[in-house]
Short mmCIF file of C-alpha atoms in Angstrom, two decimals:
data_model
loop_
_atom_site.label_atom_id
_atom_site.label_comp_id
_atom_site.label_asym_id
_atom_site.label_seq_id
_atom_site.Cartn_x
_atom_site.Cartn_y
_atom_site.Cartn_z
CA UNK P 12 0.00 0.00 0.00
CA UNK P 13 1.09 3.47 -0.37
CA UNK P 14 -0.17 6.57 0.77
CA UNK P 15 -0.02 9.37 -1.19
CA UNK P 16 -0.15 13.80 -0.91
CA UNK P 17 -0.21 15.10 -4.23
CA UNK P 18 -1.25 19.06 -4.52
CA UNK P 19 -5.13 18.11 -4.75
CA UNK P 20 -5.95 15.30 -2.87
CA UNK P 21 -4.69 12.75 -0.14
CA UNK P 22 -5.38 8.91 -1.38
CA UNK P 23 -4.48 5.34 -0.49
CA UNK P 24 -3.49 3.11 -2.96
CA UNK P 25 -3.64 -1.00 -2.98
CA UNK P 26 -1.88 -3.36 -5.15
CA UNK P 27 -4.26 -6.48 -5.47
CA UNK P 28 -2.62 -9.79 -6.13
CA UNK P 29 -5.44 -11.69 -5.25
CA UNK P 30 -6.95 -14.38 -7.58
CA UNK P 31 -10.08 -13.97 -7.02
CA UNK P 32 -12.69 -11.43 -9.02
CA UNK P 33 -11.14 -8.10 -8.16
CA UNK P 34 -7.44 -9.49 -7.95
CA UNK P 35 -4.28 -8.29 -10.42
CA UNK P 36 -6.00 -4.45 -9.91
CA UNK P 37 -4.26 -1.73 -8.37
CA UNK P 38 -6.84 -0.22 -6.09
CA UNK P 39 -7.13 3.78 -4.91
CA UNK P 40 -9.08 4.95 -2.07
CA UNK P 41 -10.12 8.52 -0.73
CA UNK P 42 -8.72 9.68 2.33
CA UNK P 43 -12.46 8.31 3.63
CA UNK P 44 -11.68 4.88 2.44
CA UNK P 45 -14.21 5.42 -0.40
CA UNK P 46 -12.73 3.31 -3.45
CA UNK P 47 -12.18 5.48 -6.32
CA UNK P 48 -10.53 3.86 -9.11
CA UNK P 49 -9.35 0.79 -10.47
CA UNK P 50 -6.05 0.29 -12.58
CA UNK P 51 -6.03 -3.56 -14.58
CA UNK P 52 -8.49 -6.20 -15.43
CA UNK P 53 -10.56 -7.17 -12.32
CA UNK P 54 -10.13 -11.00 -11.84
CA UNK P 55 -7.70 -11.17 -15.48
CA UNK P 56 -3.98 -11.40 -15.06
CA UNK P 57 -2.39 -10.44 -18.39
CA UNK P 58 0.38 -8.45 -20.61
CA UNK P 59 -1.74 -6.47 -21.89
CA UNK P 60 -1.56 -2.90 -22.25
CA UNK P 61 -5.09 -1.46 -23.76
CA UNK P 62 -6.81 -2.21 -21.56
CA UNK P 63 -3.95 -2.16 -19.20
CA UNK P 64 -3.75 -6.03 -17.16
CA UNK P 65 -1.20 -6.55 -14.41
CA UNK P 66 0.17 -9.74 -12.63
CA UNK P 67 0.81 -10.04 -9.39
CA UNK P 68 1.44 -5.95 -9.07
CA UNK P 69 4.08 -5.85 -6.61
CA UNK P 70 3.98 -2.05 -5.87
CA UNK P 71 3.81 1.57 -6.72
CA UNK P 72 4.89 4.91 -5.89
CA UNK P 73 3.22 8.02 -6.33
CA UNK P 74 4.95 11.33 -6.47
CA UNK P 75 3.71 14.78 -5.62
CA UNK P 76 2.49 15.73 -8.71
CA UNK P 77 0.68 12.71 -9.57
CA UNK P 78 2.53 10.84 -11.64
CA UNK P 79 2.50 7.07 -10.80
CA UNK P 80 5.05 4.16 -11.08
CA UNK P 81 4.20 0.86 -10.34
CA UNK P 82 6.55 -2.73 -10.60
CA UNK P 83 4.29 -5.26 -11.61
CA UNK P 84 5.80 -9.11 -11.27
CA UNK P 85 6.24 -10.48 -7.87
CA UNK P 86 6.20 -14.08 -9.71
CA UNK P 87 3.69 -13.70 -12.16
CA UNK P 88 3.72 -13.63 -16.07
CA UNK P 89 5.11 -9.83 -15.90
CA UNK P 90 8.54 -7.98 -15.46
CA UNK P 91 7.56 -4.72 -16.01
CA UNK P 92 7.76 -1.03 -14.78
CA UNK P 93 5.30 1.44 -15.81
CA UNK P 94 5.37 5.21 -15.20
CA UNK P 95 1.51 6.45 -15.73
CA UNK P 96 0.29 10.29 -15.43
CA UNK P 97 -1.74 11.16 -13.10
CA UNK P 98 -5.08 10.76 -15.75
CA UNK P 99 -3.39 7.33 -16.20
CA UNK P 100 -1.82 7.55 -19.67
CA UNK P 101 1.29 5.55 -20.28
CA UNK P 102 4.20 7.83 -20.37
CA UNK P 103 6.92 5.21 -20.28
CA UNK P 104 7.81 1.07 -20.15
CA UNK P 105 10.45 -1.02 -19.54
CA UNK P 106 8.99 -4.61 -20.01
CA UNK P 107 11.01 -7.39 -20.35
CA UNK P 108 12.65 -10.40 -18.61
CA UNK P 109 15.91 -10.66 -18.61
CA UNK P 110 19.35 -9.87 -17.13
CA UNK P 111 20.65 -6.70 -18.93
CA UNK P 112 20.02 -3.37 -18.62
CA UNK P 113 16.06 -2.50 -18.26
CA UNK P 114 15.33 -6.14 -17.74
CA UNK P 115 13.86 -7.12 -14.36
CA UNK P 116 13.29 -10.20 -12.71
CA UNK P 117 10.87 -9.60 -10.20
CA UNK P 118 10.55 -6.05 -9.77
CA UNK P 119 9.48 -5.70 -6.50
CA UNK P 120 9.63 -2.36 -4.84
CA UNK P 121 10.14 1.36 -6.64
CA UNK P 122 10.77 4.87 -5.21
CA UNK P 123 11.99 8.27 -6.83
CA UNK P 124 14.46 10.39 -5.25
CA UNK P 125 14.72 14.20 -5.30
CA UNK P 126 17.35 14.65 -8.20
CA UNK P 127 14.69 13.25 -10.89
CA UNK P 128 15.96 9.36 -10.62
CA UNK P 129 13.46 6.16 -10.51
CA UNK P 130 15.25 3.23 -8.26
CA UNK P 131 13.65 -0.21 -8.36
CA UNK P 132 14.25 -3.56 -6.36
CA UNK P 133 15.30 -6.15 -8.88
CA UNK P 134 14.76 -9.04 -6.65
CA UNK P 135 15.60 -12.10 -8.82
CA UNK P 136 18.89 -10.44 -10.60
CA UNK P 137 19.86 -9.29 -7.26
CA UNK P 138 20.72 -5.45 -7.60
CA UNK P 139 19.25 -1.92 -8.13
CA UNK P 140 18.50 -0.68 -11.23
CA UNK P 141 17.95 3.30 -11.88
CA UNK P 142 16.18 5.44 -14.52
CA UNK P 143 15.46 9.09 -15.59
CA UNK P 144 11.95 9.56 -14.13
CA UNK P 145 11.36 12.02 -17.47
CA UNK P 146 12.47 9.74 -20.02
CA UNK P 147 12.82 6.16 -18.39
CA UNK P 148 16.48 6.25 -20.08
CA UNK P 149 18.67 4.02 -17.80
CA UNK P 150 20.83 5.18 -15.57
CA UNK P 151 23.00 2.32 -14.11
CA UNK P 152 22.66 -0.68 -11.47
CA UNK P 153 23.67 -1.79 -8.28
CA UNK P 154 24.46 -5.13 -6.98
CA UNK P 155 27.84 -5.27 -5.41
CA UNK P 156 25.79 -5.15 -2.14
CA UNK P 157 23.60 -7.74 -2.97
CA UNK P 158 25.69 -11.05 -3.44
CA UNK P 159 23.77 -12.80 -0.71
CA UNK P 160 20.77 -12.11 -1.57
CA UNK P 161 18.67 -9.23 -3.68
CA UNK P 162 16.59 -6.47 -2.61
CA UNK P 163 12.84 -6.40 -1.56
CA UNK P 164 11.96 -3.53 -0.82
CA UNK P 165 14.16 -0.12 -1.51
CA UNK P 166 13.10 3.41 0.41
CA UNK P 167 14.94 7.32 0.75
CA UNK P 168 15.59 8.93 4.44
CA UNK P 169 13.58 12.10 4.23
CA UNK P 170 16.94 13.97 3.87
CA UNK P 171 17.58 11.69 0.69
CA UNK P 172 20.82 11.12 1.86
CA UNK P 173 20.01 7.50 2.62
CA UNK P 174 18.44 4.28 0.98
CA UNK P 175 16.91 1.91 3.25
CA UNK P 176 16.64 -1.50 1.87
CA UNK P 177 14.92 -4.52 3.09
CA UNK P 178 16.44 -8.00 2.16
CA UNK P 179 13.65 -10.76 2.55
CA UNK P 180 15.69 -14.10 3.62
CA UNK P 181 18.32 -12.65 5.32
CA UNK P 182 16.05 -10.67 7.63
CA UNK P 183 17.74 -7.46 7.45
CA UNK P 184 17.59 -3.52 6.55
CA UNK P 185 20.11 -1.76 5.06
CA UNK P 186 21.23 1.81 4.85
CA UNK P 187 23.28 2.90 2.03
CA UNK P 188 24.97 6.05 0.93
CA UNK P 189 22.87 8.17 -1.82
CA UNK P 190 24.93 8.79 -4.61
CA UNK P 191 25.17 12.45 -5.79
CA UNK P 192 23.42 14.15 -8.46
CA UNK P 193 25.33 12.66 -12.18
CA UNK P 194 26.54 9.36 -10.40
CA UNK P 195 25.31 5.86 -9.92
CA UNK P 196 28.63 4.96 -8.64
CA UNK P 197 28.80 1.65 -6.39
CA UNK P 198 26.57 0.95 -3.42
CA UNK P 199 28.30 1.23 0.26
CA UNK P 200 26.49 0.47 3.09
CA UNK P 201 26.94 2.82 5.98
CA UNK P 202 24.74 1.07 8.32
CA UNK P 203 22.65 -2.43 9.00
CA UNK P 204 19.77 -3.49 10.87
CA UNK P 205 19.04 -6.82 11.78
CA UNK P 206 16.49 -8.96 12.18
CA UNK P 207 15.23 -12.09 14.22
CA UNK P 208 15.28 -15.02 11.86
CA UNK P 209 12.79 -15.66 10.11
CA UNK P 210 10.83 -12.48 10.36
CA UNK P 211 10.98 -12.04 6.58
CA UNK P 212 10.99 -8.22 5.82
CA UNK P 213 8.74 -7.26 2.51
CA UNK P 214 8.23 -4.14 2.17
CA UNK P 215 8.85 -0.90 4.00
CA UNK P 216 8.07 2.80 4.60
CA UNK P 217 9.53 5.95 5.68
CA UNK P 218 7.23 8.56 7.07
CA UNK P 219 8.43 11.96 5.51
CA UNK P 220 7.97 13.95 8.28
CA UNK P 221 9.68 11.78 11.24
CA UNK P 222 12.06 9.35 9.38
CA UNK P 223 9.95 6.71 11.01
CA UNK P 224 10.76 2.92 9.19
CA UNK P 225 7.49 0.89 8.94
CA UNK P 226 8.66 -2.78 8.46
CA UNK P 227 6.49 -5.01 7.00
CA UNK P 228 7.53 -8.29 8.12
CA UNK P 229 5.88 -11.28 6.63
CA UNK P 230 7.42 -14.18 8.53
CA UNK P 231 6.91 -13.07 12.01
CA UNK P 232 3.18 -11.34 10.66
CA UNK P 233 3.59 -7.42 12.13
CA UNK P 234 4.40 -4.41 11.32
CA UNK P 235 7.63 -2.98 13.58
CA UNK P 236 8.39 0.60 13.79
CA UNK P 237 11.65 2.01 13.99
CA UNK P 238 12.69 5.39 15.36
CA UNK P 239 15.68 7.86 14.32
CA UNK P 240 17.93 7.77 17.37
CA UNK P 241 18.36 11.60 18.58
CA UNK P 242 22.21 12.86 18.74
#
C-alpha cells in the first residue's frame, strides 16, 4: 500500500494480487476509504496494455504531482515497470525479462528520489537498477551489495541522503549512501539493521515527516516501527 499527498488530494493506494474477481487491480481509495478507481483487469492477469492487465502488481509509488510508477511481477507472467500520469496515460515502459540493462526479474519495490531518478528492487537479478523519471532512459545498477541475496523492498531517508533497503531471507535492513546528483557509482552500506530469523521483511516505509521505518515483516506477521535515534 502506499499513501499518497499530491497538490489536490490525499489517497491510499492498494496493489491487489489476489486471484479472485477483483485481484491483479491496483486499487485507490479517498482519504475516507471510499474506493475510487481501479487500474487492470478485475479478476484477469495479463500483458496487456489497452486495456492495461497486471500480474501479481508488486507495488507503486506516487509522487507529488501525480505521476505514478508501479513494478508489476512479484512471480507472475510480468517484469515490467510502468510510469503512468496522473489521468493514467502511459508515459513510459520497460517490459522485459531478462538480465541486462532494463530487464527485471521480479521487480518488487520502486521509489523516486529528489534529483529526478526512478530506483527499483530487482529481486531475482539481485541489484538496483535506476532510470530518468522524465524519459525512463537508464541510468546504471547496483548489486555489489547484494551477493547474498537481492533487494525487496528499496526506500529514501527524508533527507535523501540515505536508501533503506529490506532484504527478505536474510532478515535485514540496510542503509546505504545516496549517490550524488550525475553518479550511480557503487553501493556502500553505511549502516545495518538486523532482524530475528525468520521475520521475513517485505516491504517498508519511511514517514516523511519523522524518518519513522514501517517494516512489513511477513514471517513473524507485524508491522515494527523504527525510530531515528536523537544525537
Amino acid at each position: 500500500m502506499f499513501a499518497a499527498s499530491t497538490l489536490y488530494e490525499q489517497s491510499i493506494w492498494i496493489t491487489d494480487v489476489g486471484n479472485g474477481s477483483f485481484g491483479h487491480t491496483i486499487k485507490k481509495y479517498s482519504s475516507l476509504g471510499d474506493l475510487v478507481q481501479v487500474l487492470g483487469t478485475p479478476g484477469k492477469k495479463g500483458t496487456g496494455l489497452n486495456p492495461l492487465q497486471f500480474d501479481n502488481p508488486a507495488e507503486l509509488y506516487v509522487e507529488d504531482t501525480g505521476d505514478i510508477y508501479i513494478v508489476d511481477g512479484d512471480g507472475g507472467l510480468n517484469n515490467r515497470l510502468i510510469k503512468l500520469s496522473q489521468d493514467f496515460l502511459m508515459l513510459w515502459l520497460h517490459g522485459e525479462n531478462g538480465t541486462g540493462p532494463a530487464k527485471f526479474n521480479i521487480p518488487h519495490s520502486v521509489t523516486v528520489d529528489s534529483s529526478g531518478r526512478v530506483w527499483v528492487a530487482d529481486r531475482g537479478n539481485k541489484r538496483i537498477q535506476v532510470f530518468d523519471k522524465d524519459t525512463g532512459v537508464w541510468l546504471g545498477a547496483w548489486n555489489n551489495c547484494f551477493t547474498e541475496e537481492g533487494p525487496s523492498s528499496v526506500r529514501f531517508t527524508p533527507d535523501g541522503k540515505y536508501l533503506i533497503v529490506a532484504q527478505l531471507n536474510l532478515s535485514r535492513l540496510l542503509f546505504v549512501a545516496a549517490p550524488p546528483v550525475g553518479s550511480i557509482g557503487y553501493c556502500s552500506v553505511i549502516s545495518s539493521i538486523q532482524l530475528a530469523d525468520q521475520v521475513l521483511p517485505h516491504l517498508l516505509d519511511v514517514s516523511g515527516k519523522t524518518g519513522a521505518i514501517y517494516v512489513a515483516e511477513i514471517g513473524a506477521k507485524q508491522v515494527q516501527k523504527y525510530v531515528p535515534l536523537k544525537s
